[in-house]
mmCIF file with all atom_site columns, C-alpha atoms in Angstrom:
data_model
loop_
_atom_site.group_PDB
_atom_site.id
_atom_site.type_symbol
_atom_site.label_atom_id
_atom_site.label_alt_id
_atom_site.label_comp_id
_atom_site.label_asym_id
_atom_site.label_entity_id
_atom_site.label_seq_id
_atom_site.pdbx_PDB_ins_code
_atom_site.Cartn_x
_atom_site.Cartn_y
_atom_site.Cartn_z
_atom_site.occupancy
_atom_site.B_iso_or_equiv
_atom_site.pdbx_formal_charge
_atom_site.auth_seq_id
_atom_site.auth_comp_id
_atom_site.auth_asym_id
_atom_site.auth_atom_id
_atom_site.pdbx_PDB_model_num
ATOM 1   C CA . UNK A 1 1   ? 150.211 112.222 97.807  1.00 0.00 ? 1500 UNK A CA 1
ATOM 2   C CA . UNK A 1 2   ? 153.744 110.900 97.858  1.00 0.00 ? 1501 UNK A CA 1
ATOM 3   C CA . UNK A 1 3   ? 157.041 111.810 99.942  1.00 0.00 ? 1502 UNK A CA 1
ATOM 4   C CA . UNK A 1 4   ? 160.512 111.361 98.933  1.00 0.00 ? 1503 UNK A CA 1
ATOM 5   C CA . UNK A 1 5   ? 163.108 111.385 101.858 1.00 0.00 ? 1504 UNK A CA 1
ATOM 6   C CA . UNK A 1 6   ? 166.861 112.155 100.948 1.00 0.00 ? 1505 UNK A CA 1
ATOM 7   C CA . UNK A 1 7   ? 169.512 110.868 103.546 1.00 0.00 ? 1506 UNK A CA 1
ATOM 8   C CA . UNK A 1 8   ? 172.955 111.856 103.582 1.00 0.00 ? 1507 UNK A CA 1
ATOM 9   C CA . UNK A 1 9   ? 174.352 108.803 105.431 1.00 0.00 ? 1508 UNK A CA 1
ATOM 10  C CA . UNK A 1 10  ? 175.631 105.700 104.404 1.00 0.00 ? 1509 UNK A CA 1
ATOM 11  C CA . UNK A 1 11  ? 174.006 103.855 107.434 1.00 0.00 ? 1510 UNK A CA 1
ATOM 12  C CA . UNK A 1 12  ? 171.037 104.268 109.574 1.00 0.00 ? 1511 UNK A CA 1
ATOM 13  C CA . UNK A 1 13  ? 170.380 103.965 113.409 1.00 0.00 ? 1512 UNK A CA 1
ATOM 14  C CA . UNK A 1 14  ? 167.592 101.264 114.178 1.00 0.00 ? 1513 UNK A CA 1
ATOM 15  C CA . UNK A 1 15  ? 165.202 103.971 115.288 1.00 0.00 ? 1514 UNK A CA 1
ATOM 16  C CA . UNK A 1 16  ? 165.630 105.687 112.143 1.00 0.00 ? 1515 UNK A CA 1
ATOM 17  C CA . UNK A 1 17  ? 164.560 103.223 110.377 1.00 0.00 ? 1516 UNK A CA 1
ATOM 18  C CA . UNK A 1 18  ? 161.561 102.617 112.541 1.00 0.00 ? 1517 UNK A CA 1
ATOM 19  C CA . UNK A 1 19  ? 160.702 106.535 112.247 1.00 0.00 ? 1518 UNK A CA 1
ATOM 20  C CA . UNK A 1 20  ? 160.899 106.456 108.562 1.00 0.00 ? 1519 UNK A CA 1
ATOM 21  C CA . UNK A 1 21  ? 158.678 103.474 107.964 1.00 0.00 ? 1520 UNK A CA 1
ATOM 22  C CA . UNK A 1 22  ? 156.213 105.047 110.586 1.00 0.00 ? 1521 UNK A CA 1
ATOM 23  C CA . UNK A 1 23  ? 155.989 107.653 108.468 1.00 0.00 ? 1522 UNK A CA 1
ATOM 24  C CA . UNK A 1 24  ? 155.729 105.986 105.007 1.00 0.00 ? 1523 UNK A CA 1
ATOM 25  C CA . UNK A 1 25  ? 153.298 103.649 106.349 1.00 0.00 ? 1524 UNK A CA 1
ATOM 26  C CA . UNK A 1 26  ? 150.774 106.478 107.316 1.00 0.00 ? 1525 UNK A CA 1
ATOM 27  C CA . UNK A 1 27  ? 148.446 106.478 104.610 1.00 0.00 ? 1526 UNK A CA 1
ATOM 28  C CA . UNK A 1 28  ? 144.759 108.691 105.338 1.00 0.00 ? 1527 UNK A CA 1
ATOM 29  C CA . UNK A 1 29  ? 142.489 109.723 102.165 1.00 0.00 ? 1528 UNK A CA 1
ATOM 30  C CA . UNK A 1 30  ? 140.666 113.187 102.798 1.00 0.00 ? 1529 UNK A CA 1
ATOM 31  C CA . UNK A 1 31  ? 137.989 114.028 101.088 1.00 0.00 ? 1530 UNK A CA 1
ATOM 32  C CA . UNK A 1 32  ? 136.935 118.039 100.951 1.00 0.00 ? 1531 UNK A CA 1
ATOM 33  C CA . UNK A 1 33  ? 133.323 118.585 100.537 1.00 0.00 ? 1532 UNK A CA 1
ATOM 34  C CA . UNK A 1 34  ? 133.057 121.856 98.709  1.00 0.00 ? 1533 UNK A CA 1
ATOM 35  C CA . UNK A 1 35  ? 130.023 124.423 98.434  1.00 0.00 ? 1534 UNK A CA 1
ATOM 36  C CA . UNK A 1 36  ? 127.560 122.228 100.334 1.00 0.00 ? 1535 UNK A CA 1
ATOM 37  C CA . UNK A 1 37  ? 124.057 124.519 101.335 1.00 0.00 ? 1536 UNK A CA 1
ATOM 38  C CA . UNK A 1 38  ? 123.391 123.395 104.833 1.00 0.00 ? 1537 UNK A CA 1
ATOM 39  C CA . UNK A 1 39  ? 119.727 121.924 105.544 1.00 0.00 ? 1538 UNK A CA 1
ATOM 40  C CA . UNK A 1 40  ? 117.732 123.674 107.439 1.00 0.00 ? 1539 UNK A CA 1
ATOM 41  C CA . UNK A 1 41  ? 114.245 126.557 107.010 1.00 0.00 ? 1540 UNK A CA 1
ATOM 42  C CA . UNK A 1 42  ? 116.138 129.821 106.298 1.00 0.00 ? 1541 UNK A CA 1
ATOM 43  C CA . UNK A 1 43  ? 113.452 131.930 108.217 1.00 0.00 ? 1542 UNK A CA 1
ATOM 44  C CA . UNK A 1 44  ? 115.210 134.291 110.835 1.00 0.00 ? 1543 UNK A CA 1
ATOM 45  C CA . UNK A 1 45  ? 113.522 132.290 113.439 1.00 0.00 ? 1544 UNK A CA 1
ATOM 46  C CA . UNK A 1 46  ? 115.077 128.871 113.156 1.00 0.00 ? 1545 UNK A CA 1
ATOM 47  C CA . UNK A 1 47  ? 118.664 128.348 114.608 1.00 0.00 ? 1546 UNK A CA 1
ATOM 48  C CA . UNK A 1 48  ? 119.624 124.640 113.576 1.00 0.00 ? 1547 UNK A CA 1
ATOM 49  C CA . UNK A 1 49  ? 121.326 123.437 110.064 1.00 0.00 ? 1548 UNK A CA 1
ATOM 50  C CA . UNK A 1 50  ? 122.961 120.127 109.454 1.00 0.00 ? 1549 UNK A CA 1
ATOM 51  C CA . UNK A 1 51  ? 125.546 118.883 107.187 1.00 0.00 ? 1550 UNK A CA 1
ATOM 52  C CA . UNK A 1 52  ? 125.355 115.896 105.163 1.00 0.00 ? 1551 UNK A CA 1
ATOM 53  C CA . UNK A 1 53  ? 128.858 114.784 107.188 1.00 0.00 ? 1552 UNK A CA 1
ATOM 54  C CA . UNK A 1 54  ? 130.902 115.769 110.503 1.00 0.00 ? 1553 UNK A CA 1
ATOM 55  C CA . UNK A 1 55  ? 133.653 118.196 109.823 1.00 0.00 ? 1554 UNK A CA 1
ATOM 56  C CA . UNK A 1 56  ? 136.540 116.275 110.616 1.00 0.00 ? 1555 UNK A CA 1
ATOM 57  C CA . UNK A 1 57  ? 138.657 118.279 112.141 1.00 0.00 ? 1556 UNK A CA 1
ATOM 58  C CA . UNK A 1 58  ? 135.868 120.344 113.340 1.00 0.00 ? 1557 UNK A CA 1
ATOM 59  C CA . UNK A 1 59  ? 137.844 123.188 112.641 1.00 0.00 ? 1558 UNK A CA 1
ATOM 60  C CA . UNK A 1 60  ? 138.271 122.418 109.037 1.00 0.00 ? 1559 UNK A CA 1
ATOM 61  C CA . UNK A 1 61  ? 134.538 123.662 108.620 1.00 0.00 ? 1560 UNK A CA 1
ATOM 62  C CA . UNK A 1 62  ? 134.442 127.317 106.528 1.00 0.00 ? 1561 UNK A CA 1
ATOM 63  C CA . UNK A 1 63  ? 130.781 128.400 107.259 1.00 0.00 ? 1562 UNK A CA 1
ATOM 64  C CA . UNK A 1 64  ? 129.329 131.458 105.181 1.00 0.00 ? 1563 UNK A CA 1
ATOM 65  C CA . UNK A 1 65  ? 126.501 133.588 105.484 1.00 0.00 ? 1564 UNK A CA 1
ATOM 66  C CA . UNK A 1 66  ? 126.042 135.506 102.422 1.00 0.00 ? 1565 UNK A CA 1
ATOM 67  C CA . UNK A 1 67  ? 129.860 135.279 101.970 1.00 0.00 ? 1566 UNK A CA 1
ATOM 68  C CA . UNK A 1 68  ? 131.188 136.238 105.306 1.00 0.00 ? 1567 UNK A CA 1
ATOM 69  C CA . UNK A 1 69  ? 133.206 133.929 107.025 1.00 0.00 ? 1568 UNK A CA 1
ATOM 70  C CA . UNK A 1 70  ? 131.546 132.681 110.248 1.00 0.00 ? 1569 UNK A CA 1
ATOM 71  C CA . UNK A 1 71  ? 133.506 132.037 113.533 1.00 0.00 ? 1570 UNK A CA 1
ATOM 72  C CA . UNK A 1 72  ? 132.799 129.276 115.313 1.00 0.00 ? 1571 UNK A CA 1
ATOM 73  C CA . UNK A 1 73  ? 133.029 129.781 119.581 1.00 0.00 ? 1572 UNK A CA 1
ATOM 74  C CA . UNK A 1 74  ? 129.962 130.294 121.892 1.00 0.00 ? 1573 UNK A CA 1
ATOM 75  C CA . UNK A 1 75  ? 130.638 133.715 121.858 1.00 0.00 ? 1574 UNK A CA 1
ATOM 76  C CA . UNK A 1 76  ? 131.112 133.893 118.233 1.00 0.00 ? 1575 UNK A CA 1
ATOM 77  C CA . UNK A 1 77  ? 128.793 133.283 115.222 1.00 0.00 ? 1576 UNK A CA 1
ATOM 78  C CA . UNK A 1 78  ? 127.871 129.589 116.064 1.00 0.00 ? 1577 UNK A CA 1
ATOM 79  C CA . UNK A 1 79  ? 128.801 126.295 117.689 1.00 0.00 ? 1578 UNK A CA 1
ATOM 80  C CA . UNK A 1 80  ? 129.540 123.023 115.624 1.00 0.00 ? 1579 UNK A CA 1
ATOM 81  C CA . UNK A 1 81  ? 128.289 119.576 117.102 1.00 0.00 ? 1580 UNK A CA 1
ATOM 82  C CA . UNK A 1 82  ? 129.073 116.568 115.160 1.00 0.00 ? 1581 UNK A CA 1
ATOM 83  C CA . UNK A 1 83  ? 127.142 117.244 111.473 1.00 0.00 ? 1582 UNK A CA 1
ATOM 84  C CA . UNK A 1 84  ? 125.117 120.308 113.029 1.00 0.00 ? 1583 UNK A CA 1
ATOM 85  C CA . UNK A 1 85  ? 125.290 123.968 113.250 1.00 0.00 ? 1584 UNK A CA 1
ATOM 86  C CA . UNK A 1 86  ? 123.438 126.059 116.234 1.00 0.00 ? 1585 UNK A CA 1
ATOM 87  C CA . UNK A 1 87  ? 123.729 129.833 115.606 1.00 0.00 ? 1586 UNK A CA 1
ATOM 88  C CA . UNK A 1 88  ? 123.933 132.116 118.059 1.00 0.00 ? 1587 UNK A CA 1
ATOM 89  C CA . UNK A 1 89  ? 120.431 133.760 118.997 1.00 0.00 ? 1588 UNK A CA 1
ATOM 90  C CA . UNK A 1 90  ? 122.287 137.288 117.378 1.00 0.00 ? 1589 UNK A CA 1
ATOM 91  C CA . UNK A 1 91  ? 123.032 135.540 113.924 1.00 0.00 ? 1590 UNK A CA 1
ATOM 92  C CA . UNK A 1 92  ? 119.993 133.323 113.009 1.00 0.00 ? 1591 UNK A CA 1
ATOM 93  C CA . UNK A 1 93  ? 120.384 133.556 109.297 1.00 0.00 ? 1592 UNK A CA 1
ATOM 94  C CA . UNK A 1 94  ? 117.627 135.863 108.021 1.00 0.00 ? 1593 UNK A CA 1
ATOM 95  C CA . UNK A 1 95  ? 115.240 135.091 105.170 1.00 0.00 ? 1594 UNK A CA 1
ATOM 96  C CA . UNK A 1 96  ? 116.713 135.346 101.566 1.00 0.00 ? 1595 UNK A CA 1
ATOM 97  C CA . UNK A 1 97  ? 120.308 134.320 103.433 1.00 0.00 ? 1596 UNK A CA 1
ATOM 98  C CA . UNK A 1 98  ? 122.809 132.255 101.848 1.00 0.00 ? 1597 UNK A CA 1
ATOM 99  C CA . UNK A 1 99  ? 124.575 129.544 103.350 1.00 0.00 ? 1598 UNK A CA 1
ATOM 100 C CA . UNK A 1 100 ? 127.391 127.943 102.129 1.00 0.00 ? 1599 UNK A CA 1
ATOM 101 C CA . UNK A 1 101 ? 129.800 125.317 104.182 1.00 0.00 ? 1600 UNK A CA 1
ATOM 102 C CA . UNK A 1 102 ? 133.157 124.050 102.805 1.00 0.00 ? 1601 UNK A CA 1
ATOM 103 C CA . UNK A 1 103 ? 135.124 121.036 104.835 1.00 0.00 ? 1602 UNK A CA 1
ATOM 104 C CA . UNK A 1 104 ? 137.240 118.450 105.085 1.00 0.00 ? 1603 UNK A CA 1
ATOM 105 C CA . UNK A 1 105 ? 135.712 114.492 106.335 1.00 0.00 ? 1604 UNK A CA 1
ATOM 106 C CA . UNK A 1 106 ? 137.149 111.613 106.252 1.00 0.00 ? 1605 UNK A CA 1
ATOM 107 C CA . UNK A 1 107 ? 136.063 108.566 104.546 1.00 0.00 ? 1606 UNK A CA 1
#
């Protein structure tokens, strides 16, 4: 990724100099992990998958059961702790279901 800044004056403050290499110097690889099936006995008993990596954000998890989006809350579909997922006791994932998680971590 790569950022080109324009400025329209022939001199720059001190602190705009510091805020522009403050932001040129911020360099972060992501890395999206796409499709992954979480572990975990898809029997409509058990409640607890994990992902090969943390989310990170958290909220950059897309969880789906046989492609619905899940929302993540404790009063939603399920809650998100580090790598695992605990459904809520009304959306334990039955037999034959299909789970599919798509997120961002970072290296």
């Amino acid at each position: 990724m790569s950022y080109t800044f324009t400025v329209n004056k022939t001199s720059l403050t001190q602190e705009e100099l510091e805020a522009i290499a403050a932001i040129t110097s911020v360099s972060q690889t992501i890395v999206i992990v796409y499709n992954e099936i979480p572990s975990g006995i898809i029997n409509g008993i058990n409640r607890i998958f994990s992902l090969a990596f943390s989310p990170n954000p958290s909220t950059s998890l897309m969880l789906f059961m046989n492609g619905l989006l899940q929302i993540e809350g404790l009063t939603k579909n399920y809650l998100l702790t580090g790598s695992e997922i605990l459904f809520n006791e009304d959306n334990i994932p039955l037999v034959d279901s299909n789970l599919i998680a798509t997120y961002q971590k970072i290296p």
